[in-house]
């Protein structure tokens, strides 16, 4: 994909290129293929976008549909599907991996910079939050839009949030 949506090129300048990178496939329960990718620069409002495969030749750009960057026709989900821009104390959320536990619960693993009183930490840390695919939402080619975040609001949870994982 190429950066065509405003959120994908936040931070771009004469010295910083427009960036879309780090594609990761997420597979739906009906054979759908969703591709998440990082957009924008990690130094700015980095986030995750979603492309959906139409079923045609996956090597052709025309075989992928990008979620819109603004809500349209009553849609509640749009690109970016996950972004730390409005998070309390994180920025630069990107490069996601998706895992599923033995009970079928999905988790999004990503990196981000912690911020304290407006100052960025010196390094990125890894974070994990739940995700699911909403099969009631149209993505431009089929039904299925990835929802990510502990609070299901497309924004990382506060870094002081606690999630307990129980080994059963």
PDB file of C-alpha atoms in Angstrom:
ATOM      1  CA  UNK A   1       0.000   0.000   0.000  1.00  0.00           C
ATOM      2  CA  UNK A   2       1.011   3.615  -0.265  1.00  0.00           C
ATOM      3  CA  UNK A   3       0.320   6.434   2.199  1.00  0.00           C
ATOM      4  CA  UNK A   4      -2.835   8.142   0.890  1.00  0.00           C
ATOM      5  CA  UNK A   5      -4.686   8.936   4.102  1.00  0.00           C
ATOM      6  CA  UNK A   6      -3.765  11.930   6.233  1.00  0.00           C
ATOM      7  CA  UNK A   7      -3.041   9.863   9.361  1.00  0.00           C
ATOM      8  CA  UNK A   8      -0.540   7.766   7.357  1.00  0.00           C
ATOM      9  CA  UNK A   9       1.784  10.664   6.731  1.00  0.00           C
ATOM     10  CA  UNK A  10       1.701  12.585   9.979  1.00  0.00           C
ATOM     11  CA  UNK A  11       5.251  13.593  10.773  1.00  0.00           C
ATOM     12  CA  UNK A  12       6.328  13.565   7.116  1.00  0.00           C
ATOM     13  CA  UNK A  13       8.526  16.465   6.031  1.00  0.00           C
ATOM     14  CA  UNK A  14      11.391  17.263   3.711  1.00  0.00           C
ATOM     15  CA  UNK A  15      13.627  15.137   5.971  1.00  0.00           C
ATOM     16  CA  UNK A  16      11.114  12.459   7.031  1.00  0.00           C
ATOM     17  CA  UNK A  17       9.439  10.259   4.414  1.00  0.00           C
ATOM     18  CA  UNK A  18       5.809   9.172   4.374  1.00  0.00           C
ATOM     19  CA  UNK A  19       5.776   5.725   5.942  1.00  0.00           C
ATOM     20  CA  UNK A  20       3.587   2.623   5.671  1.00  0.00           C
ATOM     21  CA  UNK A  21       5.307  -0.547   6.813  1.00  0.00           C
ATOM     22  CA  UNK A  22       5.223  -3.695   8.899  1.00  0.00           C
ATOM     23  CA  UNK A  23       2.310  -5.545   7.338  1.00  0.00           C
ATOM     24  CA  UNK A  24       0.833  -8.394   9.382  1.00  0.00           C
ATOM     25  CA  UNK A  25      -1.857 -10.787   8.180  1.00  0.00           C
ATOM     26  CA  UNK A  26      -4.875 -11.492  10.373  1.00  0.00           C
ATOM     27  CA  UNK A  27      -7.152 -14.329   9.245  1.00  0.00           C
ATOM     28  CA  UNK A  28     -10.911 -14.240   9.677  1.00  0.00           C
ATOM     29  CA  UNK A  29     -13.162 -17.157  10.573  1.00  0.00           C
ATOM     30  CA  UNK A  30     -14.694 -17.243   7.075  1.00  0.00           C
ATOM     31  CA  UNK A  31     -11.390 -17.248   5.188  1.00  0.00           C
ATOM     32  CA  UNK A  32     -10.985 -13.471   5.087  1.00  0.00           C
ATOM     33  CA  UNK A  33      -7.495 -12.008   5.001  1.00  0.00           C
ATOM     34  CA  UNK A  34      -6.966  -8.667   6.697  1.00  0.00           C
ATOM     35  CA  UNK A  35      -3.614  -6.946   6.512  1.00  0.00           C
ATOM     36  CA  UNK A  36      -2.697  -4.526   9.264  1.00  0.00           C
ATOM     37  CA  UNK A  37       0.143  -2.100   8.732  1.00  0.00           C
ATOM     38  CA  UNK A  38       1.889   0.721  10.542  1.00  0.00           C
ATOM     39  CA  UNK A  39       1.414   4.184   9.107  1.00  0.00           C
ATOM     40  CA  UNK A  40       3.006   7.555   9.787  1.00  0.00           C
ATOM     41  CA  UNK A  41       6.344   7.961  11.529  1.00  0.00           C
ATOM     42  CA  UNK A  42       7.091   6.395  14.884  1.00  0.00           C
ATOM     43  CA  UNK A  43       8.176   9.894  15.997  1.00  0.00           C
ATOM     44  CA  UNK A  44       4.645  11.194  15.431  1.00  0.00           C
ATOM     45  CA  UNK A  45       1.151   9.718  15.428  1.00  0.00           C
ATOM     46  CA  UNK A  46       2.110   6.195  14.357  1.00  0.00           C
ATOM     47  CA  UNK A  47      -0.864   3.863  14.197  1.00  0.00           C
ATOM     48  CA  UNK A  48      -2.305   0.730  12.611  1.00  0.00           C
ATOM     49  CA  UNK A  49      -4.412   0.590   9.481  1.00  0.00           C
ATOM     50  CA  UNK A  50      -6.383  -2.237   7.879  1.00  0.00           C
ATOM     51  CA  UNK A  51      -6.509  -3.532   4.321  1.00  0.00           C
ATOM     52  CA  UNK A  52      -8.883  -6.328   3.283  1.00  0.00           C
ATOM     53  CA  UNK A  53      -8.115  -8.839   0.537  1.00  0.00           C
ATOM     54  CA  UNK A  54     -10.775  -9.060  -2.183  1.00  0.00           C
ATOM     55  CA  UNK A  55      -9.866 -12.657  -3.104  1.00  0.00           C
ATOM     56  CA  UNK A  56      -8.132 -11.740  -6.357  1.00  0.00           C
ATOM     57  CA  UNK A  57      -4.380 -11.859  -7.018  1.00  0.00           C
ATOM     58  CA  UNK A  58      -2.824 -10.756  -3.699  1.00  0.00           C
ATOM     59  CA  UNK A  59       0.163  -9.274  -5.542  1.00  0.00           C
ATOM     60  CA  UNK A  60      -2.036  -6.652  -7.195  1.00  0.00           C
ATOM     61  CA  UNK A  61      -2.808  -3.397  -5.396  1.00  0.00           C
ATOM     62  CA  UNK A  62      -6.361  -3.582  -6.755  1.00  0.00           C
ATOM     63  CA  UNK A  63      -6.919  -6.779  -4.731  1.00  0.00           C
ATOM     64  CA  UNK A  64      -6.800  -4.889  -1.439  1.00  0.00           C
ATOM     65  CA  UNK A  65      -9.365  -2.447  -0.021  1.00  0.00           C
ATOM     66  CA  UNK A  66      -8.234   0.098   2.557  1.00  0.00           C
ATOM     67  CA  UNK A  67     -10.620   1.162   5.302  1.00  0.00           C
ATOM     68  CA  UNK A  68     -11.594   4.823   4.890  1.00  0.00           C
ATOM     69  CA  UNK A  69      -9.846   7.380   7.063  1.00  0.00           C
ATOM     70  CA  UNK A  70     -13.113   8.979   8.157  1.00  0.00           C
ATOM     71  CA  UNK A  71     -16.415   7.388   9.180  1.00  0.00           C
ATOM     72  CA  UNK A  72     -18.737   7.029   6.187  1.00  0.00           C
ATOM     73  CA  UNK A  73     -22.297   5.762   5.788  1.00  0.00           C
ATOM     74  CA  UNK A  74     -22.758   5.335   9.523  1.00  0.00           C
ATOM     75  CA  UNK A  75     -19.561   3.277   9.925  1.00  0.00           C
ATOM     76  CA  UNK A  76     -18.065   3.372  13.379  1.00  0.00           C
ATOM     77  CA  UNK A  77     -14.687   1.942  12.431  1.00  0.00           C
ATOM     78  CA  UNK A  78     -12.157   3.500  10.130  1.00  0.00           C
ATOM     79  CA  UNK A  79      -8.401   3.894   9.712  1.00  0.00           C
ATOM     80  CA  UNK A  80      -6.435   4.012  11.824  1.00  0.00           C
ATOM     81  CA  UNK A  81      -7.901   1.054  13.665  1.00  0.00           C
ATOM     82  CA  UNK A  82      -5.485   1.606  16.575  1.00  0.00           C
ATOM     83  CA  UNK A  83      -3.459   4.688  17.433  1.00  0.00           C
ATOM     84  CA  UNK A  84      -1.912   6.237  20.532  1.00  0.00           C
ATOM     85  CA  UNK A  85      -2.524   9.828  19.403  1.00  0.00           C
ATOM     86  CA  UNK A  86      -5.107  10.421  22.133  1.00  0.00           C
ATOM     87  CA  UNK A  87      -3.717   7.905  24.644  1.00  0.00           C
ATOM     88  CA  UNK A  88      -2.975   9.218  28.109  1.00  0.00           C
ATOM     89  CA  UNK A  89       0.701   8.302  28.240  1.00  0.00           C
ATOM     90  CA  UNK A  90       1.770   6.467  25.055  1.00  0.00           C
ATOM     91  CA  UNK A  91       2.788   7.497  21.545  1.00  0.00           C
ATOM     92  CA  UNK A  92       4.036   5.657  18.475  1.00  0.00           C
ATOM     93  CA  UNK A  93       1.901   2.492  18.754  1.00  0.00           C
ATOM     94  CA  UNK A  94       2.733   0.247  15.826  1.00  0.00           C
ATOM     95  CA  UNK A  95       4.206  -2.925  14.339  1.00  0.00           C
ATOM     96  CA  UNK A  96       1.522  -5.257  15.577  1.00  0.00           C
ATOM     97  CA  UNK A  97       1.575  -8.995  15.956  1.00  0.00           C
ATOM     98  CA  UNK A  98      -1.622 -10.900  16.598  1.00  0.00           C
ATOM     99  CA  UNK A  99      -1.869 -14.001  18.765  1.00  0.00           C
ATOM    100  CA  UNK A 100      -4.723 -16.162  19.997  1.00  0.00           C
ATOM    101  CA  UNK A 101      -4.851 -17.995  23.305  1.00  0.00           C
ATOM    102  CA  UNK A 102      -6.135 -21.550  23.717  1.00  0.00           C
ATOM    103  CA  UNK A 103      -9.670 -20.228  24.336  1.00  0.00           C
ATOM    104  CA  UNK A 104      -9.724 -18.257  21.072  1.00  0.00           C
ATOM    105  CA  UNK A 105      -9.192 -14.833  22.647  1.00  0.00           C
ATOM    106  CA  UNK A 106      -7.177 -12.531  20.415  1.00  0.00           C
ATOM    107  CA  UNK A 107      -4.346 -10.300  21.584  1.00  0.00           C
ATOM    108  CA  UNK A 108      -2.551  -7.484  19.811  1.00  0.00           C
ATOM    109  CA  UNK A 109       1.145  -7.087  20.641  1.00  0.00           C
ATOM    110  CA  UNK A 110       2.715  -3.748  19.678  1.00  0.00           C
ATOM    111  CA  UNK A 111       5.436  -1.291  20.587  1.00  0.00           C
ATOM    112  CA  UNK A 112       5.055   2.279  21.816  1.00  0.00           C
ATOM    113  CA  UNK A 113       6.912   5.035  23.619  1.00  0.00           C
ATOM    114  CA  UNK A 114       5.846   5.879  27.156  1.00  0.00           C
ATOM    115  CA  UNK A 115       5.391   9.577  27.917  1.00  0.00           C
ATOM    116  CA  UNK A 116       5.542  11.181  31.341  1.00  0.00           C
ATOM    117  CA  UNK A 117       4.581  14.830  31.735  1.00  0.00           C
ATOM    118  CA  UNK A 118       5.029  15.336  27.987  1.00  0.00           C
ATOM    119  CA  UNK A 119       8.525  13.815  27.856  1.00  0.00           C
ATOM    120  CA  UNK A 120       9.194  10.726  25.721  1.00  0.00           C
ATOM    121  CA  UNK A 121      10.955   7.730  27.230  1.00  0.00           C
ATOM    122  CA  UNK A 122      14.326   6.909  25.702  1.00  0.00           C
ATOM    123  CA  UNK A 123      13.195   3.569  24.292  1.00  0.00           C
ATOM    124  CA  UNK A 124      10.128   1.722  23.094  1.00  0.00           C
ATOM    125  CA  UNK A 125       8.434  -0.952  25.147  1.00  0.00           C
ATOM    126  CA  UNK A 126       6.182  -3.830  24.112  1.00  0.00           C
ATOM    127  CA  UNK A 127       2.506  -3.876  25.102  1.00  0.00           C
ATOM    128  CA  UNK A 128      -0.362  -6.330  24.752  1.00  0.00           C
ATOM    129  CA  UNK A 129      -4.096  -5.665  24.509  1.00  0.00           C
ATOM    130  CA  UNK A 130      -7.138  -7.642  23.397  1.00  0.00           C
ATOM    131  CA  UNK A 131      -8.521  -7.516  19.866  1.00  0.00           C
ATOM    132  CA  UNK A 132     -11.440  -9.081  18.018  1.00  0.00           C
ATOM    133  CA  UNK A 133     -12.912  -8.968  14.530  1.00  0.00           C
ATOM    134  CA  UNK A 134     -16.357  -7.349  14.312  1.00  0.00           C
ATOM    135  CA  UNK A 135     -18.257  -9.218  11.618  1.00  0.00           C
ATOM    136  CA  UNK A 136     -21.164  -6.767  11.668  1.00  0.00           C
ATOM    137  CA  UNK A 137     -19.066  -3.993  10.104  1.00  0.00           C
ATOM    138  CA  UNK A 138     -18.474  -3.666   6.371  1.00  0.00           C
ATOM    139  CA  UNK A 139     -14.850  -3.112   5.375  1.00  0.00           C
ATOM    140  CA  UNK A 140     -15.420  -2.336   1.709  1.00  0.00           C
ATOM    141  CA  UNK A 141     -15.170  -5.887   0.444  1.00  0.00           C
ATOM    142  CA  UNK A 142     -16.749  -8.150   3.098  1.00  0.00           C
ATOM    143  CA  UNK A 143     -17.754  -7.951   6.726  1.00  0.00           C
ATOM    144  CA  UNK A 144     -14.940  -7.833   9.254  1.00  0.00           C
ATOM    145  CA  UNK A 145     -13.172  -4.954  10.952  1.00  0.00           C
ATOM    146  CA  UNK A 146     -10.472  -5.390  13.579  1.00  0.00           C
ATOM    147  CA  UNK A 147     -11.225  -3.771  16.931  1.00  0.00           C
ATOM    148  CA  UNK A 148      -8.252  -3.361  19.236  1.00  0.00           C
ATOM    149  CA  UNK A 149      -7.620  -2.010  22.688  1.00  0.00           C
ATOM    150  CA  UNK A 150      -8.484  -2.934  26.250  1.00  0.00           C
ATOM    151  CA  UNK A 151     -11.338  -0.431  26.222  1.00  0.00           C
ATOM    152  CA  UNK A 152     -12.430  -1.244  22.634  1.00  0.00           C
ATOM    153  CA  UNK A 153     -11.843   2.389  21.692  1.00  0.00           C
ATOM    154  CA  UNK A 154      -8.947   2.100  19.184  1.00  0.00           C
ATOM    155  CA  UNK A 155      -6.628   3.698  21.786  1.00  0.00           C
ATOM    156  CA  UNK A 156      -4.091   1.953  24.058  1.00  0.00           C
ATOM    157  CA  UNK A 157      -5.084   1.481  27.666  1.00  0.00           C
ATOM    158  CA  UNK A 158      -3.346   3.465  30.367  1.00  0.00           C
ATOM    159  CA  UNK A 159       0.052   1.835  30.994  1.00  0.00           C
ATOM    160  CA  UNK A 160      -0.942   1.467  34.634  1.00  0.00           C
ATOM    161  CA  UNK A 161      -3.806  -0.871  33.653  1.00  0.00           C
ATOM    162  CA  UNK A 162      -3.522  -4.417  34.902  1.00  0.00           C
ATOM    163  CA  UNK A 163      -4.671  -7.492  33.057  1.00  0.00           C
ATOM    164  CA  UNK A 164      -4.420 -10.871  34.733  1.00  0.00           C
ATOM    165  CA  UNK A 165      -3.717 -13.963  32.689  1.00  0.00           C
ATOM    166  CA  UNK A 166      -4.807 -17.146  34.383  1.00  0.00           C
ATOM    167  CA  UNK A 167      -3.213 -20.466  33.472  1.00  0.00           C
ATOM    168  CA  UNK A 168      -6.047 -22.982  33.506  1.00  0.00           C
TER     169      UNK A 168
END
